[in-house]
Amino acid sequence: MSGPVQEEDLDGRTADAADTVEVREGRTAHIGALGVVRLLPTKGRRTIGGWCFVDVMLPPDALEPDPMEIGPHPHIGLHTATWLLEGEALHSDSLGTQQPIRPGQLNLMTAGHGIAHAELSSEAGVHGIQMWIAQPEETRHGERAFEHHGELPVLDLGSGEAVVFMGELGGARSPARMDTPLVGAELRLTPGAVTFEANPDHEYAIVPIDGPVLFNGAVVEPGHLGMVLGGSETLQVEMREPGRCMLIGGEPVGERIQMWWNFVARTRDELETAWRDWAAGDTDRFPEFESTLDRIEAPLPIWVR
Ligand code: MN
């Protein structure tokens, strides 16, 4: 047999296959008018470390850029990490935050028991990545919070540089809040392989942005997610042309999370309660805030009749 590794080949993985890179194709979706490629969750895989959602906003069309106009909507049980590659956006939320964000900066919002927020791009459109991180049991029922990091550590890679926005990479450490061990970085690469030390107990993924990435020897094309699901002591990343990619990773989530719409929880009952609280306009759980955009109503959960 030859050719690409098939999904069924990866069942019953052995120690010998520990360094295997699994590559999954994303699927296109729309959030309002904004086109995105959803890389996580993907078929058979909900999380990479605590990262449980990865949407890549498509590059803006020079003639008709897609605006990011995401009206007030709720979250529970997760952090949202917003990372822009081009353009500018404004974040507003239940805490009264009104925070513009530009490329190279991090907006990190913690939902805890409940928060609502909205995101609005400048007219030129945006290109970036929207990520969610599942909160652990210890903090997921807790206080809502928001932090903006305008300056983040930049690590010299020899062949390029890394902006470390979450956790630690190569001795550079992000000041951002982290409830479980994580790593998140934008890699701005020039030709030449870069090797990172990895924790063999952690999971990692590469998100190509501008071109294909060689990840531990496997080619990962834009629109795909390349995953190393533990067992690796090093991560090798290489781009043959100058370009960007994202590296995410962390400690595996030790419990089964449930995701529906904008909610991360552990049970269907918790999801349904959050849905009812948003539908009922519970402003204790999801305080109102100023936004020029319309509130987004939750769809009816498929299990509710
Ligand atoms: Mn959101």
PDB file of C-alpha atoms and ligand atoms in Angstrom:
ATOM      1  CA  MET A   1       0.000   0.000   0.000  1.00  0.00           C
ATOM      2  CA  SER A   2       1.195   3.511  -0.737  1.00  0.00           C
ATOM      3  CA  GLY A   3      -0.261   6.978  -0.763  1.00  0.00           C
ATOM      4  CA  PRO A   4      -1.482   9.207   2.028  1.00  0.00           C
ATOM      5  CA  VAL A   5      -2.226   7.781   5.435  1.00  0.00           C
ATOM      6  CA  GLN A   6      -5.907   6.912   5.670  1.00  0.00           C
ATOM      7  CA  GLU A   7      -7.922   7.643   8.772  1.00  0.00           C
ATOM      8  CA  GLU A   8      -8.587   3.939   9.361  1.00  0.00           C
ATOM      9  CA  ASP A   9      -4.827   3.322   9.328  1.00  0.00           C
ATOM     10  CA  LEU A  10      -4.541   5.475  12.416  1.00  0.00           C
ATOM     11  CA  ASP A  11      -6.809   3.307  14.531  1.00  0.00           C
ATOM     12  CA  GLY A  12      -4.974   1.156  17.039  1.00  0.00           C
ATOM     13  CA  ARG A  13      -1.978   3.464  17.079  1.00  0.00           C
ATOM     14  CA  THR A  14       1.186   1.945  18.454  1.00  0.00           C
ATOM     15  CA  ALA A  15       4.234   3.482  20.085  1.00  0.00           C
ATOM     16  CA  ASP A  16       5.956   3.317  16.704  1.00  0.00           C
ATOM     17  CA  ALA A  17       3.305   5.607  15.280  1.00  0.00           C
ATOM     18  CA  ALA A  18       3.665   8.152  18.076  1.00  0.00           C
ATOM     19  CA  ASP A  19       5.351  10.691  15.835  1.00  0.00           C
ATOM     20  CA  THR A  20       2.696  10.382  13.154  1.00  0.00           C
ATOM     21  CA  VAL A  21       1.321  13.700  11.983  1.00  0.00           C
ATOM     22  CA  GLU A  22      -2.400  13.537  11.332  1.00  0.00           C
ATOM     23  CA  VAL A  23      -3.639  15.987   8.714  1.00  0.00           C
ATOM     24  CA  ARG A  24      -7.308  16.984   8.516  1.00  0.00           C
ATOM     25  CA  GLU A  25      -8.980  19.219   5.966  1.00  0.00           C
ATOM     26  CA  GLY A  26     -11.042  22.107   7.362  1.00  0.00           C
ATOM     27  CA  ARG A  27     -14.526  22.986   6.184  1.00  0.00           C
ATOM     28  CA  THR A  28     -15.752  26.371   5.024  1.00  0.00           C
ATOM     29  CA  ALA A  29     -18.450  28.116   7.013  1.00  0.00           C
ATOM     30  CA  HIS A  30     -19.908  31.596   7.321  1.00  0.00           C
ATOM     31  CA  ILE A  31     -20.355  33.747  10.406  1.00  0.00           C
ATOM     32  CA  GLY A  32     -22.643  36.495   9.118  1.00  0.00           C
ATOM     33  CA  ALA A  33     -20.924  37.629   5.894  1.00  0.00           C
ATOM     34  CA  LEU A  34     -17.527  36.531   7.125  1.00  0.00           C
ATOM     35  CA  GLY A  35     -16.078  33.482   5.393  1.00  0.00           C
ATOM     36  CA  VAL A  36     -14.069  31.143   7.594  1.00  0.00           C
ATOM     37  CA  VAL A  37     -12.348  27.778   7.426  1.00  0.00           C
ATOM     38  CA  ARG A  38     -13.168  25.720  10.516  1.00  0.00           C
ATOM     39  CA  LEU A  39     -10.235  23.499  11.470  1.00  0.00           C
ATOM     40  CA  LEU A  40     -11.373  22.469  14.949  1.00  0.00           C
ATOM     41  CA  PRO A  41     -13.445  20.659  16.025  1.00  0.00           C
ATOM     42  CA  THR A  42     -12.902  18.226  13.198  1.00  0.00           C
ATOM     43  CA  LYS A  43     -14.052  14.704  12.460  1.00  0.00           C
ATOM     44  CA  GLY A  44     -13.124  12.492  15.396  1.00  0.00           C
ATOM     45  CA  ARG A  45     -11.167  15.248  17.165  1.00  0.00           C
ATOM     46  CA  ARG A  46     -12.551  17.874  19.541  1.00  0.00           C
ATOM     47  CA  THR A  47      -9.461  19.332  21.154  1.00  0.00           C
ATOM     48  CA  ILE A  48      -5.712  19.998  20.838  1.00  0.00           C
ATOM     49  CA  GLY A  49      -4.685  20.469  24.435  1.00  0.00           C
ATOM     50  CA  GLY A  50      -7.361  22.831  25.761  1.00  0.00           C
ATOM     51  CA  TRP A  51      -7.886  24.436  22.322  1.00  0.00           C
ATOM     52  CA  CYS A  52     -11.393  23.397  21.256  1.00  0.00           C
ATOM     53  CA  PHE A  53     -12.233  25.680  18.333  1.00  0.00           C
ATOM     54  CA  VAL A  54     -10.115  27.133  15.525  1.00  0.00           C
ATOM     55  CA  ASP A  55     -11.655  29.279  12.777  1.00  0.00           C
ATOM     56  CA  VAL A  56      -9.393  30.930  10.208  1.00  0.00           C
ATOM     57  CA  MET A  57     -11.008  34.066   8.803  1.00  0.00           C
ATOM     58  CA  LEU A  58     -10.318  34.195   5.097  1.00  0.00           C
ATOM     59  CA  PRO A  59      -8.026  36.909   3.683  1.00  0.00           C
ATOM     60  CA  PRO A  60     -10.047  39.989   2.730  1.00  0.00           C
ATOM     61  CA  ASP A  61     -10.945  40.368  -0.929  1.00  0.00           C
ATOM     62  CA  ALA A  62      -9.400  43.652  -2.113  1.00  0.00           C
ATOM     63  CA  LEU A  63     -12.606  44.602  -3.944  1.00  0.00           C
ATOM     64  CA  GLU A  64     -15.259  43.346  -1.544  1.00  0.00           C
ATOM     65  CA  PRO A  65     -13.746  42.619   1.847  1.00  0.00           C
ATOM     66  CA  ASP A  66     -15.982  40.562   4.100  1.00  0.00           C
ATOM     67  CA  PRO A  67     -16.752  42.547   7.228  1.00  0.00           C
ATOM     68  CA  MET A  68     -16.615  40.924  10.609  1.00  0.00           C
ATOM     69  CA  GLU A  69     -19.930  41.967  12.150  1.00  0.00           C
ATOM     70  CA  ILE A  70     -20.711  39.523  14.912  1.00  0.00           C
ATOM     71  CA  GLY A  71     -23.453  40.941  17.116  1.00  0.00           C
ATOM     72  CA  PRO A  72     -23.867  40.347  20.858  1.00  0.00           C
ATOM     73  CA  HIS A  73     -23.861  36.620  21.635  1.00  0.00           C
ATOM     74  CA  PRO A  74     -23.131  34.609  24.785  1.00  0.00           C
ATOM     75  CA  HIS A  75     -20.387  32.201  25.827  1.00  0.00           C
ATOM     76  CA  ILE A  76     -19.891  29.871  28.800  1.00  0.00           C
ATOM     77  CA  GLY A  77     -17.011  27.669  29.933  1.00  0.00           C
ATOM     78  CA  LEU A  78     -14.330  28.909  27.523  1.00  0.00           C
ATOM     79  CA  HIS A  79     -11.760  31.569  26.729  1.00  0.00           C
ATOM     80  CA  THR A  80     -11.893  33.236  23.315  1.00  0.00           C
ATOM     81  CA  ALA A  81      -8.485  34.113  21.886  1.00  0.00           C
ATOM     82  CA  THR A  82      -8.631  36.548  18.964  1.00  0.00           C
ATOM     83  CA  TRP A  83      -5.553  36.899  16.776  1.00  0.00           C
ATOM     84  CA  LEU A  84      -5.512  39.159  13.698  1.00  0.00           C
ATOM     85  CA  LEU A  85      -3.188  38.874  10.700  1.00  0.00           C
ATOM     86  CA  GLU A  86      -4.521  41.876   8.758  1.00  0.00           C
ATOM     87  CA  GLY A  87      -6.984  44.669   9.507  1.00  0.00           C
ATOM     88  CA  GLU A  88      -8.440  45.895  12.740  1.00  0.00           C
ATOM     89  CA  ALA A  89     -11.452  44.989  14.864  1.00  0.00           C
ATOM     90  CA  LEU A  90     -13.304  46.241  17.922  1.00  0.00           C
ATOM     91  CA  HIS A  91     -14.225  43.913  20.780  1.00  0.00           C
ATOM     92  CA  SER A  92     -17.013  44.875  23.198  1.00  0.00           C
ATOM     93  CA  ASP A  93     -18.406  42.790  26.051  1.00  0.00           C
ATOM     94  CA  SER A  94     -20.549  42.450  29.198  1.00  0.00           C
ATOM     95  CA  LEU A  95     -17.761  43.916  31.353  1.00  0.00           C
ATOM     96  CA  GLY A  96     -18.048  47.222  29.489  1.00  0.00           C
ATOM     97  CA  THR A  97     -14.860  46.530  27.526  1.00  0.00           C
ATOM     98  CA  GLN A  98     -14.398  48.411  24.226  1.00  0.00           C
ATOM     99  CA  GLN A  99     -11.036  47.206  22.924  1.00  0.00           C
ATOM    100  CA  PRO A 100      -9.609  47.677  19.428  1.00  0.00           C
ATOM    101  CA  ILE A 101      -7.226  44.954  18.294  1.00  0.00           C
ATOM    102  CA  ARG A 102      -4.548  44.924  15.586  1.00  0.00           C
ATOM    103  CA  PRO A 103      -2.211  42.229  14.193  1.00  0.00           C
ATOM    104  CA  GLY A 104       0.311  40.928  16.712  1.00  0.00           C
ATOM    105  CA  GLN A 105      -1.972  41.620  19.682  1.00  0.00           C
ATOM    106  CA  LEU A 106      -4.086  39.238  21.747  1.00  0.00           C
ATOM    107  CA  ASN A 107      -7.636  39.663  22.983  1.00  0.00           C
ATOM    108  CA  LEU A 108      -8.342  36.984  25.583  1.00  0.00           C
ATOM    109  CA  MET A 109     -11.859  36.808  26.984  1.00  0.00           C
ATOM    110  CA  THR A 110     -12.870  34.439  29.773  1.00  0.00           C
ATOM    111  CA  ALA A 111     -16.518  33.397  29.836  1.00  0.00           C
ATOM    112  CA  GLY A 112     -16.666  31.401  33.075  1.00  0.00           C
ATOM    113  CA  HIS A 113     -20.334  31.149  34.113  1.00  0.00           C
ATOM    114  CA  GLY A 114     -21.374  33.602  31.392  1.00  0.00           C
ATOM    115  CA  ILE A 115     -20.437  36.593  29.245  1.00  0.00           C
ATOM    116  CA  ALA A 116     -21.696  38.202  26.043  1.00  0.00           C
ATOM    117  CA  HIS A 117     -19.597  40.001  23.457  1.00  0.00           C
ATOM    118  CA  ALA A 118     -19.590  41.464  19.947  1.00  0.00           C
ATOM    119  CA  GLU A 119     -16.891  41.890  17.316  1.00  0.00           C
ATOM    120  CA  LEU A 120     -16.853  44.486  14.554  1.00  0.00           C
ATOM    121  CA  SER A 121     -14.143  44.916  11.942  1.00  0.00           C
ATOM    122  CA  SER A 122     -12.962  48.119  10.325  1.00  0.00           C
ATOM    123  CA  GLU A 123     -14.184  48.671   6.773  1.00  0.00           C
ATOM    124  CA  ALA A 124     -11.080  47.161   5.230  1.00  0.00           C
ATOM    125  CA  GLY A 125     -12.038  43.698   6.486  1.00  0.00           C
ATOM    126  CA  VAL A 126      -9.980  41.377   8.611  1.00  0.00           C
ATOM    127  CA  HIS A 127      -7.861  38.281   8.287  1.00  0.00           C
ATOM    128  CA  GLY A 128      -7.115  36.378  11.442  1.00  0.00           C
ATOM    129  CA  ILE A 129      -7.913  33.481  13.676  1.00  0.00           C
ATOM    130  CA  GLN A 130     -10.624  32.983  16.261  1.00  0.00           C
ATOM    131  CA  MET A 131      -9.782  30.320  18.804  1.00  0.00           C
ATOM    132  CA  TRP A 132     -11.514  28.939  21.882  1.00  0.00           C
ATOM    133  CA  ILE A 133      -9.939  27.259  24.873  1.00  0.00           C
ATOM    134  CA  ALA A 134     -12.034  24.992  27.115  1.00  0.00           C
ATOM    135  CA  GLN A 135     -11.856  26.084  30.756  1.00  0.00           C
ATOM    136  CA  PRO A 136     -11.120  23.390  33.350  1.00  0.00           C
ATOM    137  CA  GLU A 137     -13.616  22.451  36.048  1.00  0.00           C
ATOM    138  CA  GLU A 138     -11.835  24.730  38.572  1.00  0.00           C
ATOM    139  CA  THR A 139     -12.571  27.938  36.649  1.00  0.00           C
ATOM    140  CA  ARG A 140     -15.414  27.238  34.238  1.00  0.00           C
ATOM    141  CA  HIS A 141     -18.161  28.241  36.699  1.00  0.00           C
ATOM    142  CA  GLY A 142     -16.213  31.332  37.772  1.00  0.00           C
ATOM    143  CA  GLU A 143     -15.978  35.027  36.997  1.00  0.00           C
ATOM    144  CA  ARG A 144     -16.049  36.534  33.532  1.00  0.00           C
ATOM    145  CA  ALA A 145     -12.875  38.422  32.569  1.00  0.00           C
ATOM    146  CA  PHE A 146     -11.094  40.110  29.667  1.00  0.00           C
ATOM    147  CA  GLU A 147      -7.481  40.986  28.934  1.00  0.00           C
ATOM    148  CA  HIS A 148      -5.762  42.700  26.013  1.00  0.00           C
ATOM    149  CA  HIS A 149      -2.070  42.217  25.337  1.00  0.00           C
ATOM    150  CA  GLY A 150      -0.702  44.873  23.004  1.00  0.00           C
ATOM    151  CA  GLU A 151       2.926  43.773  23.402  1.00  0.00           C
ATOM    152  CA  LEU A 152       3.970  40.131  23.346  1.00  0.00           C
ATOM    153  CA  PRO A 153       7.379  38.439  23.464  1.00  0.00           C
ATOM    154  CA  VAL A 154       9.063  37.808  20.106  1.00  0.00           C
ATOM    155  CA  LEU A 155      11.387  34.828  19.865  1.00  0.00           C
ATOM    156  CA  ASP A 156      14.231  34.788  17.317  1.00  0.00           C
ATOM    157  CA  LEU A 157      14.075  31.459  15.480  1.00  0.00           C
ATOM    158  CA  GLY A 158      17.071  31.895  13.187  1.00  0.00           C
ATOM    159  CA  SER A 159      14.773  31.186  10.233  1.00  0.00           C
ATOM    160  CA  GLY A 160      12.247  33.808  11.210  1.00  0.00           C
ATOM    161  CA  GLU A 161      10.580  34.691  14.497  1.00  0.00           C
ATOM    162  CA  ALA A 162       7.710  33.632  16.732  1.00  0.00           C
ATOM    163  CA  VAL A 163       5.249  35.870  18.554  1.00  0.00           C
ATOM    164  CA  VAL A 164       4.309  33.913  21.670  1.00  0.00           C
ATOM    165  CA  PHE A 165       0.771  34.818  22.739  1.00  0.00           C
ATOM    166  CA  MET A 166       0.038  31.871  25.028  1.00  0.00           C
ATOM    167  CA  GLY A 167       2.319  29.877  27.324  1.00  0.00           C
ATOM    168  CA  GLU A 168       6.038  29.429  26.779  1.00  0.00           C
ATOM    169  CA  LEU A 169       8.037  28.639  23.649  1.00  0.00           C
ATOM    170  CA  GLY A 170      11.835  28.576  23.387  1.00  0.00           C
ATOM    171  CA  GLY A 171      12.193  30.548  26.638  1.00  0.00           C
ATOM    172  CA  ALA A 172       9.754  33.300  25.603  1.00  0.00           C
ATOM    173  CA  ARG A 173       6.695  33.461  27.833  1.00  0.00           C
ATOM    174  CA  SER A 174       3.370  35.174  27.180  1.00  0.00           C
ATOM    175  CA  PRO A 175       1.879  37.194  30.056  1.00  0.00           C
ATOM    176  CA  ALA A 176      -1.634  36.005  29.096  1.00  0.00           C
ATOM    177  CA  ARG A 177      -3.824  34.122  31.556  1.00  0.00           C
ATOM    178  CA  MET A 178      -3.734  30.365  31.184  1.00  0.00           C
ATOM    179  CA  ASP A 179      -5.953  28.009  33.232  1.00  0.00           C
ATOM    180  CA  THR A 180      -4.292  24.830  31.884  1.00  0.00           C
ATOM    181  CA  PRO A 181      -0.825  24.328  30.302  1.00  0.00           C
ATOM    182  CA  LEU A 182      -1.000  25.699  26.739  1.00  0.00           C
ATOM    183  CA  VAL A 183       1.146  27.103  23.990  1.00  0.00           C
ATOM    184  CA  GLY A 184       0.117  29.458  21.187  1.00  0.00           C
ATOM    185  CA  ALA A 185       2.397  31.315  18.778  1.00  0.00           C
ATOM    186  CA  GLU A 186       2.413  32.947  15.360  1.00  0.00           C
ATOM    187  CA  LEU A 187       5.461  31.744  13.436  1.00  0.00           C
ATOM    188  CA  ARG A 188       6.801  34.138  10.785  1.00  0.00           C
ATOM    189  CA  LEU A 189       9.159  31.855   8.922  1.00  0.00           C
ATOM    190  CA  THR A 190      11.867  32.182   6.321  1.00  0.00           C
ATOM    191  CA  PRO A 191      13.198  29.089   4.522  1.00  0.00           C
ATOM    192  CA  GLY A 192      15.035  26.730   6.864  1.00  0.00           C
ATOM    193  CA  ALA A 193      13.837  24.209   9.423  1.00  0.00           C
ATOM    194  CA  VAL A 194      13.072  25.299  12.978  1.00  0.00           C
ATOM    195  CA  THR A 195      13.025  22.788  15.827  1.00  0.00           C
ATOM    196  CA  PHE A 196      11.136  23.280  19.077  1.00  0.00           C
ATOM    197  CA  GLU A 197      11.351  21.215  22.215  1.00  0.00           C
ATOM    198  CA  ALA A 198       7.995  19.517  22.827  1.00  0.00           C
ATOM    199  CA  ASN A 199       6.361  17.905  25.839  1.00  0.00           C
ATOM    200  CA  PRO A 200       5.639  14.294  24.784  1.00  0.00           C
ATOM    201  CA  ASP A 201       2.525  14.321  27.001  1.00  0.00           C
ATOM    202  CA  HIS A 202       1.069  17.310  25.152  1.00  0.00           C
ATOM    203  CA  GLU A 203      -0.816  17.627  21.870  1.00  0.00           C
ATOM    204  CA  TYR A 204       0.206  20.100  19.150  1.00  0.00           C
ATOM    205  CA  ALA A 205      -1.160  21.414  15.879  1.00  0.00           C
ATOM    206  CA  ILE A 206       0.020  23.582  13.007  1.00  0.00           C
ATOM    207  CA  VAL A 207      -2.305  25.972  11.184  1.00  0.00           C
ATOM    208  CA  PRO A 208      -0.732  27.066   7.864  1.00  0.00           C
ATOM    209  CA  ILE A 209      -1.584  30.619   6.800  1.00  0.00           C
ATOM    210  CA  ASP A 210       0.370  31.733   3.708  1.00  0.00           C
ATOM    211  CA  GLY A 211       1.571  28.440   2.272  1.00  0.00           C
ATOM    212  CA  PRO A 212       2.298  24.789   2.957  1.00  0.00           C
ATOM    213  CA  VAL A 213       4.168  23.883   6.149  1.00  0.00           C
ATOM    214  CA  LEU A 214       6.375  20.859   6.701  1.00  0.00           C
ATOM    215  CA  PHE A 215       5.447  19.670  10.196  1.00  0.00           C
ATOM    216  CA  ASN A 216       7.593  16.810  11.528  1.00  0.00           C
ATOM    217  CA  GLY A 217       8.081  15.826   7.906  1.00  0.00           C
ATOM    218  CA  ALA A 218       4.422  15.925   6.818  1.00  0.00           C
ATOM    219  CA  VAL A 219       3.137  18.515   4.339  1.00  0.00           C
ATOM    220  CA  VAL A 220       0.249  20.553   5.750  1.00  0.00           C
ATOM    221  CA  GLU A 221      -1.482  22.802   3.210  1.00  0.00           C
ATOM    222  CA  PRO A 222      -3.444  25.968   4.066  1.00  0.00           C
ATOM    223  CA  GLY A 223      -7.033  25.020   4.942  1.00  0.00           C
ATOM    224  CA  HIS A 224      -5.735  21.944   6.782  1.00  0.00           C
ATOM    225  CA  LEU A 225      -4.740  21.196  10.362  1.00  0.00           C
ATOM    226  CA  GLY A 226      -1.604  19.166  11.057  1.00  0.00           C
ATOM    227  CA  MET A 227      -1.717  17.416  14.426  1.00  0.00           C
ATOM    228  CA  VAL A 228       0.850  15.655  16.614  1.00  0.00           C
ATOM    229  CA  LEU A 229      -1.199  13.963  19.317  1.00  0.00           C
ATOM    230  CA  GLY A 230       1.502  13.228  21.854  1.00  0.00           C
ATOM    231  CA  GLY A 231       4.672  11.180  21.970  1.00  0.00           C
ATOM    232  CA  SER A 232       6.910  13.786  20.304  1.00  0.00           C
ATOM    233  CA  GLU A 233       9.895  15.329  22.071  1.00  0.00           C
ATOM    234  CA  THR A 234      10.572  17.753  19.235  1.00  0.00           C
ATOM    235  CA  LEU A 235       8.497  19.646  16.695  1.00  0.00           C
ATOM    236  CA  GLN A 236      10.093  20.543  13.396  1.00  0.00           C
ATOM    237  CA  VAL A 237       8.475  23.288  11.352  1.00  0.00           C
ATOM    238  CA  GLU A 238       9.588  24.512   7.952  1.00  0.00           C
ATOM    239  CA  MET A 239       8.220  26.690   5.166  1.00  0.00           C
ATOM    240  CA  ARG A 240       9.962  26.697   1.790  1.00  0.00           C
ATOM    241  CA  GLU A 241       8.770  30.264   1.068  1.00  0.00           C
ATOM    242  CA  PRO A 242       8.577  33.091   3.604  1.00  0.00           C
ATOM    243  CA  GLY A 243       5.202  32.947   5.324  1.00  0.00           C
ATOM    244  CA  ARG A 244       3.206  32.566   8.491  1.00  0.00           C
ATOM    245  CA  CYS A 245       1.687  29.661  10.369  1.00  0.00           C
ATOM    246  CA  MET A 246       0.254  29.181  13.844  1.00  0.00           C
ATOM    247  CA  LEU A 247       1.419  26.668  16.429  1.00  0.00           C
ATOM    248  CA  ILE A 248      -0.997  25.651  19.184  1.00  0.00           C
ATOM    249  CA  GLY A 249      -0.783  22.947  21.803  1.00  0.00           C
ATOM    250  CA  GLY A 250      -1.166  21.948  25.388  1.00  0.00           C
ATOM    251  CA  GLU A 251      -2.053  19.368  27.985  1.00  0.00           C
ATOM    252  CA  PRO A 252      -4.859  17.052  26.833  1.00  0.00           C
ATOM    253  CA  VAL A 253      -8.285  17.791  28.278  1.00  0.00           C
ATOM    254  CA  GLY A 254      -8.760  15.038  30.846  1.00  0.00           C
ATOM    255  CA  GLU A 255     -12.537  14.892  30.554  1.00  0.00           C
ATOM    256  CA  ARG A 256     -15.125  14.789  27.809  1.00  0.00           C
ATOM    257  CA  ILE A 257     -16.360  18.258  26.948  1.00  0.00           C
ATOM    258  CA  GLN A 258     -19.703  19.022  25.336  1.00  0.00           C
ATOM    259  CA  MET A 259     -19.914  21.849  22.818  1.00  0.00           C
ATOM    260  CA  TRP A 260     -23.020  23.340  21.318  1.00  0.00           C
ATOM    261  CA  TRP A 261     -23.357  26.719  19.567  1.00  0.00           C
ATOM    262  CA  ASN A 262     -21.243  29.151  21.630  1.00  0.00           C
ATOM    263  CA  PHE A 263     -21.197  27.076  24.784  1.00  0.00           C
ATOM    264  CA  VAL A 264     -18.643  24.665  26.249  1.00  0.00           C
ATOM    265  CA  ALA A 265     -19.827  22.502  29.143  1.00  0.00           C
ATOM    266  CA  ARG A 266     -19.862  18.910  30.357  1.00  0.00           C
ATOM    267  CA  THR A 267     -23.527  17.971  30.050  1.00  0.00           C
ATOM    268  CA  ARG A 268     -26.469  18.622  27.768  1.00  0.00           C
ATOM    269  CA  ASP A 269     -28.401  20.029  30.738  1.00  0.00           C
ATOM    270  CA  GLU A 270     -25.754  22.708  31.223  1.00  0.00           C
ATOM    271  CA  LEU A 271     -25.919  23.612  27.534  1.00  0.00           C
ATOM    272  CA  GLU A 272     -29.706  23.756  27.615  1.00  0.00           C
ATOM    273  CA  THR A 273     -29.750  25.958  30.725  1.00  0.00           C
ATOM    274  CA  ALA A 274     -27.349  28.411  29.065  1.00  0.00           C
ATOM    275  CA  TRP A 275     -29.537  28.415  25.947  1.00  0.00           C
ATOM    276  CA  ARG A 276     -32.664  29.149  28.025  1.00  0.00           C
ATOM    277  CA  ASP A 277     -30.853  31.887  30.008  1.00  0.00           C
ATOM    278  CA  TRP A 278     -29.780  33.647  26.798  1.00  0.00           C
ATOM    279  CA  ALA A 279     -33.228  33.237  25.188  1.00  0.00           C
ATOM    280  CA  ALA A 280     -34.876  34.619  28.345  1.00  0.00           C
ATOM    281  CA  GLY A 281     -32.529  37.642  28.398  1.00  0.00           C
ATOM    282  CA  ASP A 282     -30.991  36.762  31.778  1.00  0.00           C
ATOM    283  CA  THR A 283     -28.800  39.827  32.290  1.00  0.00           C
ATOM    284  CA  ASP A 284     -27.256  38.473  35.513  1.00  0.00           C
ATOM    285  CA  ARG A 285     -25.626  35.708  33.549  1.00  0.00           C
ATOM    286  CA  PHE A 286     -25.134  37.632  30.285  1.00  0.00           C
ATOM    287  CA  PRO A 287     -25.052  41.379  31.095  1.00  0.00           C
ATOM    288  CA  GLU A 288     -26.049  43.728  28.292  1.00  0.00           C
ATOM    289  CA  PHE A 289     -23.567  46.184  26.795  1.00  0.00           C
ATOM    290  CA  GLU A 290     -23.395  48.864  24.136  1.00  0.00           C
ATOM    291  CA  SER A 291     -23.197  47.613  20.563  1.00  0.00           C
ATOM    292  CA  THR A 292     -24.329  48.928  17.189  1.00  0.00           C
ATOM    293  CA  LEU A 293     -24.995  45.344  16.089  1.00  0.00           C
ATOM    294  CA  ASP A 294     -28.106  43.210  16.575  1.00  0.00           C
ATOM    295  CA  ARG A 295     -28.175  40.523  19.249  1.00  0.00           C
ATOM    296  CA  ILE A 296     -27.759  36.990  17.860  1.00  0.00           C
ATOM    297  CA  GLU A 297     -30.466  34.546  18.878  1.00  0.00           C
ATOM    298  CA  ALA A 298     -29.537  30.962  19.638  1.00  0.00           C
ATOM    299  CA  PRO A 299     -30.923  28.240  17.389  1.00  0.00           C
ATOM    300  CA  LEU A 300     -33.156  25.633  19.010  1.00  0.00           C
ATOM    301  CA  PRO A 301     -30.992  22.790  20.310  1.00  0.00           C
ATOM    302  CA  ILE A 302     -31.733  19.652  18.300  1.00  0.00           C
ATOM    303  CA  TRP A 303     -32.479  17.701  21.480  1.00  0.00           C
ATOM    304  CA  VAL A 304     -35.072  20.247  22.740  1.00  0.00           C
ATOM    305  CA  ARG A 305     -38.668  19.746  21.578  1.00  0.00           C
TER     306      ARG A 305
HETATM  307 MN    MN B   1     -17.854  34.875  20.353  1.00  0.00          MN
END
